[in-house]
Structures are given as structure tokens and as C-alpha cells.
Amino acid sequence: MSQLPDIIDLTNDKDTDQPTESSKKMKAIGNFIRQKAANIGIPNDKPFYVEQLAASAALENTSVILCNKDTLLYNSRFNDRGWACGYRNCQMLLSSLMSMDQGMSRFGQIPGNGNVPSIAELQQMLELAWQEGYDRDGAAQLNYRVVGTHKWIGATEAYCILAHLGIRSQIVDFHHPTMADGTHPALFEWIAEYYTNGEIENLASNTAPNVRFTNRHPLYLQHQGHSRTVVGVELGDSGTNILLFDPDIAIAHSEDSPAKLKLFRLQLGATRRADQYQVLYPLPVDQAEIPKLISSLRIP
């Protein structure tokens, strides 16, 4: 593991409001196939809690370890699907931080009376972070302007938003596959260790023994042109699956019919889709100054 002086921007975006035609087509095809395969029914764009996964996870013959149960999961909506995944993932991470009262004194700059910020508010925060000197190179790429635009953001911009709020975070860079078949087992191992080392939260009496919620926050997972949120891991005889939420994939859920765990699974073979992955996670509250030049931990 080594530390880099800077980090590669995986958003594949410059000073433009729209993604390329080819990327939009690929995303549309992926969404169509995933929704057909999953048979997810009627989508619901209202946010829901990670805790809702417990009912479905209890039916599995595996060990399921999840992030903070009060994390809110945000689907993209019709008017922001295809460009706002980075902002939706920021909302999920902030919902966890706010629910656990981590550094609440540092959340005085969040507009909306303590509610999770909207996309428009996150855009304002990002521009303020740039004005404060965070990630000057990234800011220049986007011409120091995102408010009112459809420009994509990635892990480096999420870092800046958190920094503006006084929250220090770390980016981990899995910069190439670690198996000859193009997969990323090092990524899976790191995420599994992150969650299995988390402190177990007090559970309700009706929680199944194979399901554990921890004090860990969700992870911001970035690869070329897209980002998602990791909410936990699933450990079984056949190996480890990452459990992640894609804000661009509408998932049916309700109080009577909770979201299904199978829709969150990512198997190792699926990591062949990208050569490089980045994970962003918040660090414990401390008094250290937040670096304005973003660096990453490089694995391997």
C-alpha cells in the first residue's frame, strides 16, 4: 500500500453538462438488462433505510454484514437519472453521518435545518469548497462551476463536499485488477475487512442471527463514468459478495414488500467491467487539518 501525491479523476467528465452519447447508450442498455433480469416490479423513488434489507437477508444461508441501519438510500429521479449518481451517493453517506451524530457540531453549514442536502445544495457546497482551495485541478476541469448544471461528479468532488463540512475522508485507489482474469479480489477483501471490523450495533430482538448492522458508514464506490454506494458484504461458502446500491437502478420497495437483497449483490466477476476502482470513506472525527490537495492510498 502506498500513498500517491494526487489522484486520477474517474468521472470521465470535463466542463460539460451532458455525458457522451455512447455512455448514455451503455447506461440505458445496462439499466434495461438489470431491471428485466431482476424482475423488480414497480419502482419507488422515495428514499428508504438500509434496515429494510434485514427481512430479505434473514432468508439467506449466508452471513450479511451491513452499514449503519439508519442510512437512507436515494434513487435517482426522472429529471436527474443519468448524471446525478455522484450527488445521490453523497446524500447516502451524509445521511449515515448525520444519523450517528458524528461531528454534528461540524454540520452547521448544512442548509435545510439538518435535513440531508438536496442536489442543488450539494452543488453549492462543492463550489464553496473550491473557493476554499480544495482540489484546484479538479475545480479547473469543471471550470469552477456546477450549480444549475448536469455535470458529473466523482469521488474527488465528494471529498471536497465533505471537506467543506469539516469532515475528513480518505480515497483508496484499486488502480488495476489483481487477478489475471481482470477481476479485483483486493477490492472485495478490503471492503469485507472494513465491514467485518465494524462495531456491532444493538439489534432488535426479531433480527435474524445471520444479519448484523454495524457502526460503519456506507462506502462511495467510483469507477470510470459511474459511482454507486456499498452498504455491506455477504459472506458464504461460495465466497464474498459486495452489497451495493445503484441510484440509477429503480428498486421496488414498500413497508409491506421490502427491497430484496438479491438486487444489491455484486459478485467478483462483475468487477471486470472496469480496470480501476476508487473507494471513499469518512475518517473518525479529529482536529487534523483537511488537506486541500487530494491524495489516495494505492492498493496494491
Short mmCIF file of N, CA and C in Angstrom, two decimals, residues 187-296:
data_model
loop_
_atom_site.label_atom_id
_atom_site.label_comp_id
_atom_site.label_asym_id
_atom_site.label_seq_id
_atom_site.Cartn_x
_atom_site.Cartn_y
_atom_site.Cartn_z
N LEU A 187 -10.10 -5.47 -3.94
CA LEU A 187 -11.20 -4.57 -3.61
C LEU A 187 -12.20 -5.27 -2.69
N PHE A 188 -12.56 -6.51 -3.03
CA PHE A 188 -13.51 -7.26 -2.20
C PHE A 188 -12.94 -7.51 -0.81
N GLU A 189 -11.67 -7.87 -0.74
CA GLU A 189 -11.04 -8.15 0.56
C GLU A 189 -11.02 -6.90 1.43
N TRP A 190 -10.72 -5.76 0.83
CA TRP A 190 -10.66 -4.52 1.61
C TRP A 190 -12.04 -4.16 2.14
N ILE A 191 -13.06 -4.25 1.30
CA ILE A 191 -14.42 -3.90 1.73
C ILE A 191 -14.91 -4.87 2.80
N ALA A 192 -14.63 -6.17 2.64
CA ALA A 192 -15.04 -7.15 3.64
C ALA A 192 -14.40 -6.86 4.99
N GLU A 193 -13.12 -6.50 4.97
CA GLU A 193 -12.43 -6.17 6.23
C GLU A 193 -13.00 -4.91 6.86
N TYR A 194 -13.35 -3.93 6.04
CA TYR A 194 -13.93 -2.68 6.54
C TYR A 194 -15.20 -2.95 7.34
N TYR A 195 -16.07 -3.80 6.81
CA TYR A 195 -17.34 -4.07 7.49
C TYR A 195 -17.21 -5.08 8.62
N THR A 196 -16.41 -6.13 8.44
CA THR A 196 -16.29 -7.13 9.50
C THR A 196 -15.60 -6.58 10.73
N ASN A 197 -14.81 -5.53 10.57
CA ASN A 197 -14.15 -4.90 11.72
C ASN A 197 -15.01 -3.82 12.37
N GLY A 198 -16.21 -3.60 11.85
CA GLY A 198 -17.09 -2.59 12.43
C GLY A 198 -17.68 -3.05 13.75
N GLU A 199 -18.04 -2.09 14.57
CA GLU A 199 -18.67 -2.39 15.86
C GLU A 199 -20.14 -2.73 15.63
N ILE A 200 -20.59 -3.82 16.21
CA ILE A 200 -21.97 -4.27 16.01
C ILE A 200 -22.92 -3.37 16.78
N GLU A 201 -23.98 -2.93 16.11
CA GLU A 201 -24.98 -2.09 16.76
C GLU A 201 -25.95 -2.95 17.55
N ASN A 202 -26.62 -2.34 18.53
CA ASN A 202 -27.66 -3.03 19.27
C ASN A 202 -28.78 -3.43 18.32
N LEU A 203 -29.16 -4.69 18.37
CA LEU A 203 -30.14 -5.21 17.43
C LEU A 203 -31.48 -5.44 18.12
N ALA A 204 -32.54 -5.32 17.33
CA ALA A 204 -33.86 -5.65 17.84
C ALA A 204 -33.95 -7.16 18.07
N SER A 205 -34.85 -7.56 18.96
CA SER A 205 -34.96 -8.97 19.31
C SER A 205 -35.38 -9.84 18.14
N ASN A 206 -36.04 -9.23 17.13
CA ASN A 206 -36.51 -10.02 15.99
C ASN A 206 -35.52 -10.04 14.83
N THR A 207 -34.31 -9.52 15.03
CA THR A 207 -33.31 -9.54 13.97
C THR A 207 -32.71 -10.94 13.85
N ALA A 208 -32.64 -11.47 12.64
CA ALA A 208 -32.11 -12.82 12.42
C ALA A 208 -30.63 -12.89 12.81
N PRO A 209 -30.18 -14.04 13.29
CA PRO A 209 -28.78 -14.16 13.75
C PRO A 209 -27.76 -14.03 12.62
N ASN A 210 -28.18 -14.24 11.38
CA ASN A 210 -27.23 -14.13 10.26
C ASN A 210 -27.10 -12.70 9.73
N VAL A 211 -27.81 -11.74 10.32
CA VAL A 211 -27.79 -10.35 9.87
C VAL A 211 -27.22 -9.47 10.96
N ARG A 212 -26.21 -8.68 10.60
CA ARG A 212 -25.60 -7.77 11.57
C ARG A 212 -25.50 -6.37 10.98
N PHE A 213 -25.94 -5.39 11.75
CA PHE A 213 -25.72 -3.99 11.40
C PHE A 213 -24.52 -3.49 12.20
N THR A 214 -23.74 -2.63 11.59
CA THR A 214 -22.53 -2.13 12.24
C THR A 214 -22.59 -0.60 12.35
N ASN A 215 -21.56 -0.06 12.96
CA ASN A 215 -21.43 1.41 13.04
C ASN A 215 -20.66 1.96 11.85
N ARG A 216 -20.42 1.13 10.85
CA ARG A 216 -19.69 1.58 9.67
C ARG A 216 -20.61 2.40 8.76
N HIS A 217 -20.03 3.40 8.12
CA HIS A 217 -20.77 4.18 7.15
C HIS A 217 -20.75 3.48 5.79
N PRO A 218 -21.69 3.81 4.91
CA PRO A 218 -21.61 3.28 3.55
C PRO A 218 -20.35 3.81 2.86
N LEU A 219 -19.96 3.12 1.80
CA LEU A 219 -18.77 3.50 1.04
C LEU A 219 -19.18 4.06 -0.32
N TYR A 220 -18.49 5.09 -0.74
CA TYR A 220 -18.69 5.69 -2.07
C TYR A 220 -17.76 4.94 -3.02
N LEU A 221 -18.34 4.19 -3.96
CA LEU A 221 -17.56 3.38 -4.90
C LEU A 221 -17.60 4.01 -6.28
N GLN A 222 -16.43 4.35 -6.80
CA GLN A 222 -16.32 5.02 -8.10
C GLN A 222 -15.58 4.14 -9.09
N HIS A 223 -16.09 4.06 -10.31
CA HIS A 223 -15.30 3.53 -11.42
C HIS A 223 -15.54 4.42 -12.62
N GLN A 224 -14.92 4.13 -13.74
CA GLN A 224 -14.97 5.03 -14.88
C GLN A 224 -16.40 5.37 -15.27
N GLY A 225 -16.78 6.64 -15.10
CA GLY A 225 -18.06 7.12 -15.59
C GLY A 225 -19.27 6.88 -14.71
N HIS A 226 -19.12 6.23 -13.54
CA HIS A 226 -20.29 5.95 -12.71
C HIS A 226 -19.84 5.72 -11.27
N SER A 227 -20.77 5.94 -10.33
CA SER A 227 -20.50 5.66 -8.92
C SER A 227 -21.71 5.02 -8.29
N ARG A 228 -21.47 4.23 -7.24
CA ARG A 228 -22.52 3.55 -6.50
C ARG A 228 -22.17 3.58 -5.01
N THR A 229 -23.08 3.08 -4.19
CA THR A 229 -22.87 3.08 -2.74
C THR A 229 -22.83 1.65 -2.22
N VAL A 230 -21.75 1.29 -1.53
CA VAL A 230 -21.62 -0.03 -0.91
C VAL A 230 -22.26 0.03 0.47
N VAL A 231 -23.19 -0.89 0.74
CA VAL A 231 -23.91 -0.88 2.02
C VAL A 231 -23.54 -2.07 2.90
N GLY A 232 -22.71 -2.99 2.42
CA GLY A 232 -22.31 -4.12 3.24
C GLY A 232 -21.70 -5.22 2.43
N VAL A 233 -21.54 -6.38 3.08
CA VAL A 233 -20.99 -7.57 2.43
C VAL A 233 -21.81 -8.78 2.82
N GLU A 234 -21.73 -9.79 1.96
CA GLU A 234 -22.40 -11.07 2.21
C GLU A 234 -21.33 -12.16 2.15
N LEU A 235 -21.20 -12.92 3.23
CA LEU A 235 -20.18 -13.94 3.34
C LEU A 235 -20.84 -15.32 3.33
N GLY A 236 -20.38 -16.19 2.45
CA GLY A 236 -20.96 -17.52 2.35
C GLY A 236 -19.94 -18.54 1.91
N ASP A 237 -20.38 -19.79 1.80
CA ASP A 237 -19.48 -20.87 1.40
C ASP A 237 -18.91 -20.66 0.00
N SER A 238 -19.67 -19.96 -0.84
CA SER A 238 -19.22 -19.76 -2.22
C SER A 238 -18.35 -18.51 -2.38
N GLY A 239 -18.12 -17.79 -1.28
CA GLY A 239 -17.27 -16.60 -1.35
C GLY A 239 -17.96 -15.36 -0.82
N THR A 240 -17.41 -14.21 -1.19
CA THR A 240 -17.89 -12.92 -0.71
C THR A 240 -18.57 -12.15 -1.83
N ASN A 241 -19.71 -11.58 -1.51
CA ASN A 241 -20.38 -10.64 -2.41
C ASN A 241 -20.38 -9.26 -1.78
N ILE A 242 -20.19 -8.24 -2.58
CA ILE A 242 -20.39 -6.88 -2.13
C ILE A 242 -21.88 -6.56 -2.27
N LEU A 243 -22.42 -5.85 -1.30
CA LEU A 243 -23.80 -5.41 -1.38
C LEU A 243 -23.79 -3.92 -1.68
N LEU A 244 -24.30 -3.54 -2.83
CA LEU A 244 -24.22 -2.14 -3.22
C LEU A 244 -25.52 -1.67 -3.83
N PHE A 245 -25.72 -0.38 -3.76
CA PHE A 245 -26.94 0.26 -4.24
C PHE A 245 -26.57 1.21 -5.37
N ASP A 246 -27.22 1.02 -6.50
CA ASP A 246 -27.00 1.88 -7.66
C ASP A 246 -28.17 2.86 -7.73
N PRO A 247 -27.94 4.15 -7.51
CA PRO A 247 -29.06 5.09 -7.51
C PRO A 247 -29.78 5.18 -8.85
N ASP A 248 -29.13 4.77 -9.94
CA ASP A 248 -29.77 4.82 -11.26
C ASP A 248 -30.63 3.60 -11.55
N ILE A 249 -30.63 2.60 -10.66
CA ILE A 249 -31.46 1.42 -10.84
C ILE A 249 -32.64 1.51 -9.88
N ALA A 250 -33.82 1.73 -10.41
CA ALA A 250 -35.01 1.88 -9.57
C ALA A 250 -35.39 0.53 -8.96
N ILE A 251 -35.54 0.48 -7.65
CA ILE A 251 -35.86 -0.74 -6.93
C ILE A 251 -37.22 -0.61 -6.27
N ALA A 252 -38.06 -1.62 -6.48
CA ALA A 252 -39.37 -1.61 -5.85
C ALA A 252 -39.22 -1.88 -4.35
N HIS A 253 -39.90 -1.10 -3.54
CA HIS A 253 -39.86 -1.30 -2.09
C HIS A 253 -41.06 -0.62 -1.46
N SER A 254 -41.51 -1.18 -0.36
CA SER A 254 -42.59 -0.60 0.42
C SER A 254 -42.54 -1.23 1.81
N GLU A 255 -43.36 -0.74 2.72
CA GLU A 255 -43.39 -1.32 4.06
C GLU A 255 -43.85 -2.77 4.01
N ASP A 256 -44.77 -3.09 3.12
CA ASP A 256 -45.29 -4.46 3.01
C ASP A 256 -44.39 -5.36 2.17
N SER A 257 -43.60 -4.77 1.31
CA SER A 257 -42.72 -5.54 0.44
C SER A 257 -41.34 -4.88 0.40
N PRO A 258 -40.50 -5.20 1.40
CA PRO A 258 -39.17 -4.57 1.48
C PRO A 258 -38.30 -4.91 0.28
N ALA A 259 -37.27 -4.09 0.06
CA ALA A 259 -36.32 -4.33 -1.03
C ALA A 259 -35.64 -5.67 -0.85
N LYS A 260 -35.37 -6.35 -1.97
CA LYS A 260 -34.78 -7.68 -1.95
C LYS A 260 -33.25 -7.61 -1.97
N LEU A 261 -32.63 -8.42 -1.12
CA LEU A 261 -31.17 -8.42 -1.02
C LEU A 261 -30.50 -8.79 -2.34
N LYS A 262 -31.13 -9.67 -3.13
CA LYS A 262 -30.51 -10.14 -4.37
C LYS A 262 -30.25 -9.00 -5.34
N LEU A 263 -31.01 -7.90 -5.21
CA LEU A 263 -30.83 -6.76 -6.10
C LEU A 263 -29.61 -5.93 -5.74
N PHE A 264 -28.99 -6.23 -4.60
CA PHE A 264 -27.83 -5.47 -4.13
C PHE A 264 -26.52 -6.23 -4.34
N ARG A 265 -26.57 -7.49 -4.75
CA ARG A 265 -25.37 -8.31 -4.83
C ARG A 265 -24.48 -7.92 -6.00
N LEU A 266 -23.20 -7.84 -5.73
CA LEU A 266 -22.19 -7.72 -6.79
C LEU A 266 -21.18 -8.83 -6.59
N GLN A 267 -21.07 -9.73 -7.54
CA GLN A 267 -20.12 -10.82 -7.46
C GLN A 267 -18.78 -10.39 -8.05
N LEU A 268 -17.76 -11.10 -7.68
CA LEU A 268 -16.40 -10.71 -8.09
C LEU A 268 -16.26 -10.59 -9.59
N GLY A 269 -16.88 -11.49 -10.33
CA GLY A 269 -16.74 -11.47 -11.78
C GLY A 269 -17.22 -10.17 -12.41
N ALA A 270 -18.16 -9.50 -11.74
CA ALA A 270 -18.70 -8.26 -12.30
C ALA A 270 -17.71 -7.11 -12.25
N THR A 271 -16.63 -7.26 -11.49
CA THR A 271 -15.64 -6.18 -11.42
C THR A 271 -14.77 -6.09 -12.66
N ARG A 272 -14.94 -7.01 -13.59
CA ARG A 272 -14.19 -6.93 -14.86
C ARG A 272 -14.62 -5.72 -15.68
N ARG A 273 -15.75 -5.12 -15.34
CA ARG A 273 -16.26 -4.00 -16.13
C ARG A 273 -15.36 -2.79 -16.10
N ALA A 274 -14.45 -2.71 -15.15
CA ALA A 274 -13.57 -1.54 -15.03
C ALA A 274 -12.17 -1.97 -14.63
N ASP A 275 -11.17 -1.24 -15.12
CA ASP A 275 -9.78 -1.51 -14.75
C ASP A 275 -9.43 -0.92 -13.40
N GLN A 276 -10.10 0.14 -13.01
CA GLN A 276 -9.74 0.86 -11.79
C GLN A 276 -10.99 1.19 -10.99
N TYR A 277 -10.88 1.04 -9.67
CA TYR A 277 -11.96 1.42 -8.75
C TYR A 277 -11.40 2.32 -7.66
N GLN A 278 -12.24 3.20 -7.16
CA GLN A 278 -11.88 4.04 -6.03
C GLN A 278 -12.96 3.94 -4.97
N VAL A 279 -12.54 3.91 -3.72
CA VAL A 279 -13.47 3.89 -2.58
C VAL A 279 -13.19 5.12 -1.73
N LEU A 280 -14.25 5.83 -1.37
CA LEU A 280 -14.13 6.96 -0.45
C LEU A 280 -14.88 6.63 0.82
N TYR A 281 -14.26 6.92 1.97
CA TYR A 281 -14.94 6.70 3.25
C TYR A 281 -14.54 7.82 4.23
N PRO A 282 -15.44 8.19 5.15
CA PRO A 282 -15.12 9.24 6.13
C PRO A 282 -14.21 8.71 7.21
N LEU A 283 -13.32 9.57 7.68
CA LEU A 283 -12.41 9.21 8.77
C LEU A 283 -13.01 9.65 10.11
N PRO A 284 -12.58 9.04 11.20
CA PRO A 284 -13.07 9.46 12.52
C PRO A 284 -12.81 10.94 12.76
N VAL A 285 -13.66 11.54 13.54
CA VAL A 285 -13.52 12.97 13.85
C VAL A 285 -12.20 13.22 14.56
N ASP A 286 -11.45 14.19 14.06
CA ASP A 286 -10.21 14.61 14.73
C ASP A 286 -9.99 16.08 14.43
N GLN A 287 -8.93 16.61 14.95
CA GLN A 287 -8.65 18.04 14.80
C GLN A 287 -7.64 18.32 13.70
N ALA A 288 -7.25 17.29 12.96
CA ALA A 288 -6.25 17.48 11.92
C ALA A 288 -6.81 18.34 10.79
N GLU A 289 -5.96 19.15 10.21
CA GLU A 289 -6.38 19.98 9.09
C GLU A 289 -6.65 19.09 7.87
N ILE A 290 -7.71 19.39 7.16
CA ILE A 290 -8.07 18.59 5.99
C ILE A 290 -7.22 19.05 4.80
N PRO A 291 -6.47 18.13 4.18
CA PRO A 291 -5.62 18.53 3.05
C PRO A 291 -6.43 19.07 1.89
N LYS A 292 -5.96 20.13 1.30
CA LYS A 292 -6.64 20.69 0.12
C LYS A 292 -6.22 19.99 -1.16
N LEU A 293 -5.01 19.39 -1.16
CA LEU A 293 -4.57 18.57 -2.28
C LEU A 293 -4.97 17.14 -1.99
N ILE A 294 -5.79 16.56 -2.83
CA ILE A 294 -6.32 15.22 -2.57
C ILE A 294 -5.29 14.16 -2.94
N SER A 295 -5.08 13.22 -2.04
CA SER A 295 -4.20 12.08 -2.32
C SER A 295 -4.98 10.81 -2.04
N SER A 296 -4.44 9.68 -2.48
CA SER A 296 -5.12 8.41 -2.28
C SER A 296 -4.16 7.39 -1.71
#
